[in-house]
Amino acid sequence: MARFIFVTGGVVSSLGKGLSSASLAYLLQSRGYKVRLRKLDPYLNIDPGTMSPFQHGEVYVTDDGAETDLDLGHYERFSGVSAKRSDNITTGMIYNDVLKKERKGKYLGKTVQVIPHITDRIKEFIKNDSSKEDFVICEIGGIVGDIESLPFVEAIRQFANDIEKKNALFIHLTLVPYLKSSDEIKTKPTQHSVKELRSIGIQPDIIICRSERPIPLEHRKKISLFCNVDIKNVIETVDVKTIYEAPISFFKEKLDLQVLNYFRLKSKRPVNLTPWKKITKIILKNKKQVNIALIGKYVELKDAYKSLDEALTHGGIKNNVKINLLRIDSEKLKVSEIKSKLRNISGILIPGGFGKRGTEGKIEAIKFARMNNIPFLGICYGMQMAIIEFARNKLKLKKATSSEFDKKGLHIIGLINEWTKDGKKIKGTDKDLGGTMRLGSYDAKLKENSKIKKIYKKNIIKERHRHRYEVNIAYKQKFEKNGMEFSGLSPDGELPEIIELRNHPWFIGVQFHPEFKSRPLAPHPLFSSFIKASKNHK
Ligand code: GLN
């Protein structure tokens, strides 16, 4: 049976529970154990798919097509294990399940309550599909003390009893602030947060203290004493310069060793930190920079393009360069400013997006990249905009547009069922907005002698999708005759998946999201190639 590690947070959010969980997963894996990571989110949305990136950051998509919390991206990047739909659950999902069951009369006339019905469903989720794992690390979103996370905290308390406490470990991540004015480190918020946790019946086994500066022994002792935790289990995590240093720093603090000690397990082999040391060194020491412009709608919030940021960094690691990312708000990008704003840019990236706002700026920037031989990568919406730009300016189809934002015009991009007569493939796009997209991993067949095939070195690739609209295959010939190849198609040849320009050093658009599959220890070939081209761009 798997052992369960529960990670809760205290004092404030955004302390890096996801990163701590992911780093711990790597360390345990490296010691020879099989680990799975899960996230329990306390909000009422069924999934984050309908939330604006400004609200919740990026929506991370799994192979099996779930729209999940961005922490699952951290999990995959650090552990290398592909997350599944069953690895992210929200309060909304739990209530949805329970209420559906209630309507069907499955509770046999009982009063349906938070305890036991909601907590039972949470416990089922935690345990589901875990029999082959040595460890399941479950991160609870939000912080202890929030009204909305209460049922989750109650459920993990019960769960630990159900499986016997020796098979469950509670880790609490809190903030240990440093006060500049008095030059002091404060342990009180941690004490209060642990008190809060204990009031619900959970005594943490390990406390991870997030701090700006190293925590002196006397303060650790104080935390140990007041929070009733062995001093060896008071672990500090001081801000790191790059997130990829986190496994190294947790190893130094013996987090993984203390976890094994708790479960009375031995390490099966020594931890291998060499890959993290190598990439940390590259990231921190690299002097040579490559200027990349990211032109999108959500640039103000860093987390909105989390996986993309990471994938670019990975491309930089592969090419020994530092990525200097210039985030440009597509809504504010005036046509007259494009030349000056993109003057020192060596690569232009248009990410995924939704809706009309900011499209004209993007289209103009794409034109600039196409005409000036600047390496260009268009992702999902970025590819769709590249298609519109080419249709308007090269094919002279002035009315070319997407039905996503213009109901009239010439729909080169549209909902697939607007032009597919074959009943089989029609998607139910006129239903609710949630859960009506082409989601998850799909195959694409790459064209012989194309640039993309040289990059992937494969005939068939698998990449993750998240979109409602597609490029109309009917225009393929017209585009190809004029220099834009449809160099990747769905296996049935009906959906354009990749486009590239024949007479351009590096101009590629992809309908999928390659960023979700890039990992620091295995940079994605498309990003490596994009950064290489940008590095070589004069
Ligand atoms: N809005 C576009 C669509 O739904 C693109 C989505 C995206 O970029 N992820 O097709």
Coordinates of C-alpha atoms and ligand atoms in Angstrom, one line a residue:
M1 CA 0.0 0.0 0.0
A2 CA 1.1 3.5 -0.7
R3 CA 2.2 5.9 2.1
F4 CA 0.5 9.3 2.0
I5 CA 2.2 12.6 2.5
F6 CA -0.1 15.6 3.0
V7 CA 1.2 19.1 2.4
T8 CA -0.8 22.0 3.9
G9 CA 0.1 25.7 3.9
G10 CA 0.0 28.3 6.6
V11 CA 0.2 32.1 7.2
V12 CA 0.0 33.2 3.6
S13 CA -0.5 31.5 0.2
S14 CA 2.1 31.3 -2.6
L15 CA 4.9 30.0 -0.3
G16 CA 5.8 27.3 -2.8
K17 CA 3.8 24.3 -1.6
G18 CA 3.8 23.0 -5.2
L19 CA 7.5 23.4 -5.6
S20 CA 8.2 21.8 -2.2
S21 CA 6.0 18.8 -3.0
A22 CA 7.5 18.5 -6.5
S23 CA 11.1 18.7 -5.1
L24 CA 10.3 16.1 -2.4
A25 CA 8.9 13.8 -5.1
Y26 CA 12.1 14.0 -7.1
L27 CA 14.2 13.3 -4.0
L28 CA 12.1 10.2 -3.1
Q29 CA 12.2 9.0 -6.7
S30 CA 15.9 9.4 -6.8
R31 CA 16.2 7.3 -3.7
G32 CA 14.4 4.5 -5.6
Y33 CA 10.7 5.0 -4.7
K34 CA 7.7 5.4 -7.0
V35 CA 5.8 8.7 -6.3
R36 CA 2.6 10.3 -7.5
L37 CA 1.6 13.9 -6.8
R38 CA -2.0 15.2 -6.4
K39 CA -3.6 18.6 -5.8
L40 CA -6.8 19.3 -3.9
D41 CA -8.2 22.7 -4.7
P42 CA -10.7 24.3 -2.5
Y43 CA -12.6 26.5 -5.0
L44 CA -16.1 25.8 -6.4
N45 CA -15.2 25.7 -10.1
I46 CA -15.3 22.2 -11.4
D47 CA -11.9 22.8 -12.9
P48 CA -9.8 25.9 -13.6
G49 CA -10.8 25.7 -17.4
T50 CA -13.3 28.6 -17.2
M51 CA -11.2 30.9 -15.0
S52 CA -9.3 33.8 -16.4
P53 CA -5.5 33.4 -16.3
F54 CA -5.6 36.7 -14.3
Q55 CA -7.5 34.8 -11.6
H56 CA -5.7 31.6 -11.4
G57 CA -2.7 31.7 -13.6
E58 CA -2.2 29.1 -16.4
V59 CA -4.5 26.2 -16.9
Y60 CA -2.3 23.1 -17.2
V61 CA -3.5 20.4 -19.5
T62 CA -2.7 16.7 -19.0
D63 CA -2.3 13.9 -21.6
D64 CA -5.7 12.6 -20.7
G65 CA -7.3 16.0 -21.4
A66 CA -7.9 17.4 -17.9
E67 CA -7.7 21.1 -17.3
T68 CA -5.9 21.4 -14.1
D69 CA -4.0 23.6 -11.6
L70 CA -0.6 24.9 -12.7
D71 CA 1.0 23.1 -9.8
L72 CA 0.6 19.9 -11.8
G73 CA 3.0 21.4 -14.3
H74 CA 5.6 21.7 -11.5
Y75 CA 4.9 18.1 -10.5
E76 CA 5.6 16.9 -14.1
R77 CA 8.6 19.1 -14.6
F78 CA 10.3 17.8 -11.4
S79 CA 9.1 14.3 -11.2
G80 CA 8.9 13.4 -14.9
V81 CA 5.7 11.6 -14.2
S82 CA 2.8 12.6 -16.5
A83 CA -0.1 13.8 -14.4
K84 CA -3.6 12.3 -14.9
R85 CA -7.2 13.7 -14.7
S86 CA -7.5 12.0 -11.3
D87 CA -4.6 14.0 -9.9
N88 CA -6.4 17.2 -9.5
I89 CA -9.7 17.6 -7.7
T90 CA -11.7 20.7 -6.7
T91 CA -14.5 21.3 -4.2
G92 CA -16.7 21.9 -7.2
M93 CA -16.0 18.5 -8.6
I94 CA -16.6 16.8 -5.2
Y95 CA -19.9 18.6 -4.7
N96 CA -21.0 17.9 -8.3
D97 CA -20.4 14.2 -7.7
V98 CA -22.2 14.1 -4.4
L99 CA -25.2 16.1 -5.6
K100 CA -25.6 14.0 -8.7
K101 CA -25.6 10.9 -6.5
E102 CA -28.1 12.6 -4.2
R103 CA -30.5 13.3 -7.2
K104 CA -30.3 9.6 -8.2
G105 CA -31.4 8.7 -4.7
K106 CA -28.1 6.8 -4.0
Y107 CA -28.0 8.0 -0.4
L108 CA -31.0 5.9 0.5
G109 CA -33.0 8.6 2.2
K110 CA -30.2 9.9 4.4
T111 CA -29.4 13.5 5.1
V112 CA -26.5 14.4 2.8
Q113 CA -23.8 16.3 4.8
V114 CA -20.3 17.6 4.6
I115 CA -19.2 15.0 7.1
P116 CA -19.3 12.2 6.1
H117 CA -20.5 12.5 2.5
I118 CA -18.2 15.2 1.2
T119 CA -15.2 14.0 3.2
D120 CA -15.8 10.4 2.2
R121 CA -15.7 11.5 -1.5
I122 CA -12.5 13.4 -0.9
K123 CA -11.0 10.3 0.8
E124 CA -12.0 8.2 -2.2
F125 CA -10.2 10.5 -4.5
I126 CA -7.0 10.6 -2.4
K127 CA -6.8 6.8 -2.4
N128 CA -8.0 6.2 -6.0
D129 CA -5.5 4.6 -8.3
S130 CA -2.7 4.6 -5.7
S131 CA -2.0 0.9 -5.2
K132 CA 1.1 0.8 -7.4
E133 CA 2.8 3.8 -5.7
D134 CA 5.2 3.9 -2.8
F135 CA 4.2 7.5 -2.0
V136 CA 1.3 9.7 -2.8
I137 CA 2.0 13.4 -2.1
C138 CA -1.2 15.4 -1.7
E139 CA -1.0 19.1 -1.7
I140 CA -4.0 21.0 -0.2
G141 CA -4.6 24.3 -1.9
G142 CA -5.1 27.5 0.0
I143 CA -4.1 27.9 3.6
V144 CA -5.2 26.3 6.9
G145 CA -7.9 28.4 8.5
D146 CA -9.7 29.2 5.2
I147 CA -13.3 28.3 5.5
E148 CA -13.3 26.7 2.1
S149 CA -10.3 24.3 2.8
L150 CA -11.9 23.0 6.0
P151 CA -13.5 19.8 4.4
F152 CA -10.2 18.9 2.9
V153 CA -8.3 19.3 6.1
E154 CA -11.0 17.3 7.9
A155 CA -10.8 14.6 5.3
I156 CA -7.0 14.2 5.5
R157 CA -7.3 14.0 9.3
Q158 CA -9.8 11.1 9.0
F159 CA -7.8 9.5 6.2
A160 CA -4.7 9.3 8.3
N161 CA -6.7 7.5 11.0
D162 CA -8.3 5.2 8.5
I163 CA -5.0 3.9 7.1
E164 CA -3.2 4.1 10.5
K165 CA -1.3 7.2 11.3
K166 CA 2.1 5.5 10.7
N167 CA 1.3 5.4 7.0
A168 CA 0.5 9.1 6.7
L169 CA 2.7 12.1 7.2
F170 CA 1.7 15.7 7.6
I171 CA 3.9 18.5 6.3
H172 CA 3.0 22.1 7.1
L173 CA 4.7 24.8 5.1
T174 CA 4.6 28.2 6.8
L175 CA 6.2 31.6 6.6
V176 CA 8.9 32.7 9.0
P177 CA 9.1 36.4 8.3
Y178 CA 12.1 38.7 8.8
L179 CA 11.4 42.2 10.1
K180 CA 13.8 44.6 8.7
S181 CA 13.2 47.4 11.2
S182 CA 13.9 45.3 14.2
D183 CA 16.3 43.0 12.4
E184 CA 14.4 40.0 13.8
I185 CA 13.1 36.7 12.6
K186 CA 9.6 36.0 13.8
T187 CA 8.2 32.5 14.6
K188 CA 4.8 33.6 16.0
P189 CA 2.9 33.3 12.7
T190 CA 4.1 29.7 12.4
Q191 CA 3.1 29.0 16.0
H192 CA -0.4 30.4 15.3
S193 CA -0.8 28.5 12.0
V194 CA 0.2 25.2 13.7
K195 CA -2.3 26.0 16.5
E196 CA -5.0 26.4 13.8
L197 CA -4.0 23.1 12.3
R198 CA -4.1 21.4 15.7
S199 CA -7.5 22.8 16.5
I200 CA -8.8 20.7 13.6
G201 CA -7.0 17.7 15.0
I202 CA -3.8 17.6 12.9
Q203 CA -0.4 17.7 14.5
P204 CA 2.2 18.3 11.8
D205 CA 5.1 15.9 11.6
I206 CA 7.3 18.2 9.6
I207 CA 7.3 21.9 9.4
I208 CA 8.9 23.6 6.4
C209 CA 9.7 27.2 7.2
R210 CA 9.9 29.5 4.2
S211 CA 12.2 32.4 5.0
E212 CA 14.1 35.2 3.4
R213 CA 17.2 34.3 5.3
P214 CA 18.6 31.3 7.2
I215 CA 16.8 30.6 10.5
P216 CA 19.1 30.5 13.5
L217 CA 19.1 27.4 15.7
E218 CA 17.5 29.2 18.6
H219 CA 14.5 30.0 16.4
R220 CA 14.2 26.5 15.1
K221 CA 14.3 25.3 18.7
K222 CA 11.4 27.7 19.5
I223 CA 9.4 26.4 16.6
S224 CA 10.1 22.8 17.7
L225 CA 9.1 23.5 21.2
F226 CA 5.9 25.5 20.6
C227 CA 4.7 23.4 17.7
N228 CA 5.6 20.1 19.2
V229 CA 7.8 18.9 16.3
D230 CA 11.2 17.2 16.6
I231 CA 13.9 19.8 15.9
K232 CA 15.2 17.6 13.0
N233 CA 11.8 18.0 11.4
V234 CA 11.9 21.8 11.4
I235 CA 13.2 22.3 7.9
E236 CA 14.0 25.7 6.5
T237 CA 13.6 26.7 2.9
V238 CA 15.4 29.9 2.1
D239 CA 14.6 31.7 -1.2
V240 CA 16.5 30.2 -4.1
K241 CA 17.8 32.0 -7.2
T242 CA 16.2 29.6 -9.6
I243 CA 13.4 27.1 -8.8
Y244 CA 15.6 24.3 -10.1
E245 CA 17.8 24.8 -7.1
A246 CA 15.0 23.7 -4.8
P247 CA 15.7 19.9 -4.9
I248 CA 19.3 20.7 -3.9
S249 CA 18.3 22.9 -1.1
F250 CA 15.7 20.4 0.3
F251 CA 18.3 17.7 0.1
K252 CA 20.7 19.8 2.1
E253 CA 18.0 20.3 4.7
K254 CA 17.5 16.5 4.8
L255 CA 13.7 16.7 4.0
D256 CA 13.7 13.5 2.1
L257 CA 15.7 11.7 4.8
Q258 CA 13.3 12.8 7.5
V259 CA 10.4 11.6 5.5
L260 CA 12.0 8.2 5.1
N261 CA 12.9 8.1 8.8
Y262 CA 9.3 8.8 9.7
F263 CA 8.1 5.8 7.7
R264 CA 11.0 3.7 8.9
L265 CA 12.2 3.2 5.3
K266 CA 15.8 3.1 4.0
S267 CA 17.1 4.8 0.9
K268 CA 17.3 2.3 -1.9
R269 CA 20.1 4.3 -3.6
P270 CA 21.9 7.6 -3.2
V271 CA 20.2 10.7 -4.5
N272 CA 21.4 12.0 -7.8
L273 CA 21.6 15.8 -7.8
T274 CA 24.0 16.2 -10.7
P275 CA 21.3 17.1 -13.3
W276 CA 19.9 19.9 -11.1
K277 CA 23.4 21.2 -10.2
K278 CA 24.2 21.2 -13.9
I279 CA 21.2 23.2 -15.0
T280 CA 21.4 25.6 -12.0
K281 CA 24.9 26.4 -13.0
I282 CA 23.9 27.0 -16.6
I283 CA 21.0 29.2 -15.6
L284 CA 23.0 31.3 -13.1
K285 CA 26.3 31.5 -14.8
N286 CA 25.2 32.2 -18.4
K287 CA 26.2 35.6 -19.5
K288 CA 25.0 35.4 -23.2
Q289 CA 21.4 36.5 -23.5
V290 CA 18.8 36.1 -26.2
N291 CA 16.0 38.6 -26.4
I292 CA 12.6 37.0 -26.9
A293 CA 9.4 38.9 -27.1
L294 CA 6.3 37.2 -25.7
I295 CA 3.3 39.0 -27.1
G296 CA 0.1 38.1 -25.3
K297 CA -3.0 39.3 -23.4
Y298 CA -2.1 38.2 -19.9
V299 CA 1.5 39.4 -19.6
E300 CA 0.9 41.3 -16.4
L301 CA 0.5 38.1 -14.4
K302 CA 3.7 36.0 -14.5
D303 CA 1.9 32.8 -13.7
A304 CA -0.4 33.1 -16.7
Y305 CA 2.3 31.7 -19.0
K306 CA 4.0 29.5 -16.4
S307 CA 4.8 26.5 -18.6
L308 CA 5.8 28.7 -21.5
D309 CA 8.3 30.6 -19.3
E310 CA 9.7 27.3 -18.1
A311 CA 9.9 25.8 -21.6
L312 CA 11.8 28.8 -22.8
T313 CA 14.2 28.5 -19.9
H314 CA 14.7 24.9 -20.9
G315 CA 15.4 25.9 -24.4
G316 CA 18.0 28.3 -23.0
I317 CA 19.6 25.5 -20.9
K318 CA 19.9 23.4 -24.0
N319 CA 21.6 26.2 -25.9
N320 CA 23.7 27.7 -23.1
V321 CA 22.0 31.0 -23.2
K322 CA 19.9 33.1 -20.8
I323 CA 16.5 34.1 -22.0
N324 CA 15.7 37.7 -21.6
L325 CA 12.0 37.7 -21.9
L326 CA 10.3 40.9 -23.0
R327 CA 6.6 40.7 -22.1
I328 CA 4.5 42.8 -24.4
D329 CA 0.8 43.4 -23.8
S330 CA -0.8 42.7 -27.2
E331 CA -3.7 45.1 -26.4
K332 CA -1.4 48.0 -25.9
L333 CA 0.8 47.2 -28.9
K334 CA 0.3 49.9 -31.4
V335 CA 1.1 49.2 -35.1
S336 CA 3.2 52.3 -35.2
E337 CA 5.4 51.1 -32.4
I338 CA 6.1 47.6 -33.6
K339 CA 9.3 48.4 -35.4
S340 CA 10.8 50.2 -32.4
K341 CA 9.6 47.8 -29.8
L342 CA 10.8 44.7 -31.6
R343 CA 14.1 46.3 -32.7
N344 CA 16.4 44.3 -30.5
I345 CA 14.4 41.1 -30.5
S346 CA 15.8 37.9 -31.8
G347 CA 12.7 35.7 -31.5
I348 CA 8.9 36.4 -31.3
L349 CA 6.5 34.2 -29.6
I350 CA 2.7 34.4 -29.7
P351 CA 1.1 32.2 -27.1
G352 CA -2.3 30.7 -26.7
G353 CA -5.2 33.0 -26.1
F354 CA -9.0 33.5 -26.4
G355 CA -11.2 36.3 -27.7
K356 CA -10.8 39.3 -29.9
R357 CA -8.9 41.7 -27.7
G358 CA -5.3 42.2 -28.7
T359 CA -5.6 40.3 -32.0
E360 CA -4.6 43.1 -34.3
G361 CA -1.4 43.8 -32.4
K362 CA -0.5 40.2 -32.6
I363 CA -1.2 40.0 -36.4
E364 CA 1.0 43.0 -37.0
A365 CA 3.8 41.5 -35.0
I366 CA 3.6 38.3 -36.9
K367 CA 3.8 40.2 -40.2
F368 CA 6.9 41.9 -38.8
A369 CA 8.5 38.6 -38.0
R370 CA 7.6 37.1 -41.4
M371 CA 8.9 40.0 -43.4
N372 CA 12.1 40.5 -41.4
N373 CA 13.1 36.9 -41.1
I374 CA 12.9 37.0 -37.3
P375 CA 12.4 33.5 -35.7
F376 CA 8.7 33.1 -34.9
L377 CA 6.8 30.6 -32.8
G378 CA 3.0 30.7 -32.7
I379 CA 1.3 28.5 -30.2
C380 CA -2.4 27.6 -30.7
Y381 CA -4.0 31.0 -31.0
G382 CA -0.5 32.2 -32.1
M383 CA -0.7 29.8 -35.0
Q384 CA -4.2 30.8 -35.9
M385 CA -3.1 34.4 -36.0
A386 CA -0.2 33.5 -38.2
I387 CA -2.7 31.9 -40.6
I388 CA -4.9 35.0 -40.7
E389 CA -1.9 37.2 -41.2
F390 CA -0.7 35.2 -44.2
A391 CA -4.1 34.9 -45.7
R392 CA -4.7 38.7 -45.4
N393 CA -1.3 39.9 -46.5
K394 CA 0.1 37.2 -48.8
L395 CA -3.0 35.5 -50.2
K396 CA -4.8 38.9 -50.3
L397 CA -7.9 37.4 -48.6
K398 CA -8.5 40.7 -46.8
K399 CA -11.6 39.4 -45.0
A400 CA -9.8 36.3 -43.6
T401 CA -10.6 35.9 -39.9
S402 CA -11.7 33.5 -37.2
S403 CA -15.3 32.9 -36.3
E404 CA -14.1 33.1 -32.7
F405 CA -14.2 36.9 -32.9
D406 CA -15.8 37.8 -36.2
K407 CA -19.1 36.3 -37.1
K408 CA -19.1 37.8 -40.7
G409 CA -15.7 37.7 -42.5
L410 CA -14.0 34.7 -44.3
H411 CA -13.7 31.9 -41.8
I412 CA -10.2 30.5 -42.3
I413 CA -10.4 29.6 -38.7
G414 CA -13.6 28.3 -37.2
L415 CA -15.4 25.7 -35.1
I416 CA -14.7 22.4 -36.8
N417 CA -18.4 21.6 -37.2
E418 CA -18.8 24.7 -39.3
W419 CA -17.4 22.9 -42.3
T420 CA -17.3 19.2 -41.5
K421 CA -20.3 17.3 -42.8
D422 CA -19.1 14.0 -41.6
G423 CA -21.2 13.5 -38.5
K424 CA -18.6 11.5 -36.6
K425 CA -16.2 14.3 -35.8
I426 CA -18.6 17.1 -34.9
K427 CA -18.0 18.6 -31.5
G428 CA -20.7 19.8 -29.3
T429 CA -19.5 23.4 -29.3
D430 CA -22.8 25.1 -28.7
K431 CA -23.1 23.6 -25.2
D432 CA -21.7 25.2 -22.0
L433 CA -18.3 26.8 -22.2
G434 CA -16.7 24.4 -19.7
G435 CA -15.5 21.1 -21.0
T436 CA -16.2 21.7 -24.7
M437 CA -12.7 21.9 -26.1
R438 CA -10.4 19.6 -28.0
L439 CA -8.3 18.7 -25.0
G440 CA -5.4 16.5 -24.2
S441 CA -3.0 14.4 -26.2
Y442 CA -3.5 13.9 -29.9
D443 CA -1.2 12.5 -32.7
A444 CA 0.1 14.6 -35.5
K445 CA 1.8 13.2 -38.6
L446 CA 4.8 15.2 -39.8
K447 CA 5.5 15.9 -43.5
E448 CA 8.6 14.5 -45.1
N449 CA 11.5 17.0 -45.6
S450 CA 9.8 19.6 -43.4
K451 CA 11.6 21.7 -40.8
I452 CA 9.3 20.3 -38.1
K453 CA 10.3 16.8 -38.9
K454 CA 14.0 17.7 -38.7
I455 CA 13.3 19.2 -35.2
Y456 CA 11.3 16.3 -33.8
K457 CA 13.1 13.5 -35.8
K458 CA 9.9 11.5 -35.7
N459 CA 7.0 10.7 -38.1
I460 CA 4.3 10.9 -35.5
I461 CA 4.3 13.1 -32.5
K462 CA 2.0 13.4 -29.5
E463 CA 1.2 16.8 -28.1
R464 CA -1.5 18.3 -25.9
H465 CA -4.3 20.4 -27.1
R466 CA -6.7 23.0 -25.6
H467 CA -8.8 24.8 -28.2
R468 CA -12.3 25.0 -29.8
Y469 CA -11.3 26.4 -33.2
E470 CA -9.2 24.9 -36.0
V471 CA -7.7 26.0 -39.3
N472 CA -9.8 25.1 -42.3
I473 CA -8.0 22.3 -44.2
A474 CA -9.8 23.4 -47.4
Y475 CA -7.2 26.2 -47.8
K476 CA -4.2 23.9 -47.6
Q477 CA -3.3 24.0 -51.3
K478 CA -3.7 27.8 -51.6
F479 CA -1.4 28.3 -48.6
E480 CA 1.2 25.8 -49.7
K481 CA 1.4 27.2 -53.3
N482 CA 2.3 30.5 -51.7
G483 CA 5.0 29.3 -49.3
M484 CA 3.2 28.3 -46.1
E485 CA 3.4 24.5 -45.6
F486 CA 0.9 22.6 -43.6
S487 CA 3.7 20.4 -42.3
G488 CA 1.8 18.5 -39.6
L489 CA -1.7 17.1 -39.9
S490 CA -4.0 15.0 -37.7
P491 CA -3.5 11.3 -38.8
D492 CA -6.7 11.4 -40.9
G493 CA -5.3 14.4 -42.7
E494 CA -8.2 16.7 -41.8
L495 CA -6.9 19.0 -39.1
P496 CA -3.9 21.2 -39.7
E497 CA -1.6 20.9 -36.7
I498 CA 1.6 22.6 -37.8
I499 CA 2.4 25.3 -40.3
E500 CA 5.8 26.6 -41.4
L501 CA 7.1 29.0 -43.9
R502 CA 9.3 27.7 -46.7
N503 CA 11.4 30.8 -47.3
H504 CA 12.1 31.9 -43.7
P505 CA 14.8 30.8 -41.4
W506 CA 12.4 29.7 -38.6
F507 CA 8.7 30.4 -38.7
I508 CA 6.5 27.7 -37.2
G509 CA 3.0 27.6 -35.8
V510 CA 1.6 24.7 -33.8
Q511 CA -2.1 24.1 -32.9
F512 CA -1.1 22.3 -29.7
H513 CA 0.8 23.4 -26.6
P514 CA 4.3 22.0 -26.6
E515 CA 5.2 23.9 -23.4
F516 CA 3.3 21.4 -21.3
K517 CA 5.7 18.6 -22.2
S518 CA 9.0 20.4 -21.8
R519 CA 11.0 19.4 -18.7
P520 CA 14.2 20.9 -17.3
L521 CA 16.0 17.6 -17.6
A522 CA 14.5 17.0 -21.1
P523 CA 14.0 20.3 -22.9
H524 CA 11.4 20.2 -25.6
P525 CA 12.9 20.0 -29.1
L526 CA 10.7 22.8 -30.5
F527 CA 11.8 25.3 -27.8
S528 CA 15.4 24.2 -28.1
S529 CA 15.3 24.7 -31.9
F530 CA 13.4 28.1 -31.5
I531 CA 16.0 29.4 -29.1
K532 CA 18.8 28.1 -31.2
A533 CA 17.4 30.0 -34.2
S534 CA 16.9 33.1 -32.1
K535 CA 20.5 32.8 -30.8
N536 CA 21.8 32.7 -34.4
H537 CA 19.6 35.6 -35.5
K538 CA 21.6 38.7 -36.1
Ligands
GLN1 N1 -9.1 30.6 -28.8 C1 -8.5 29.6 -29.6 C2 -9.3 28.4 -29.8 O1 -10.2 28.1 -28.9 C3 -7.1 29.2 -29.2 C4 -7.0 28.6 -27.9 C5 -5.6 28.5 -27.3 O2 -4.8 29.3 -27.7 N2 -5.4 27.7 -26.4 O3 -9.2 27.6 -30.7

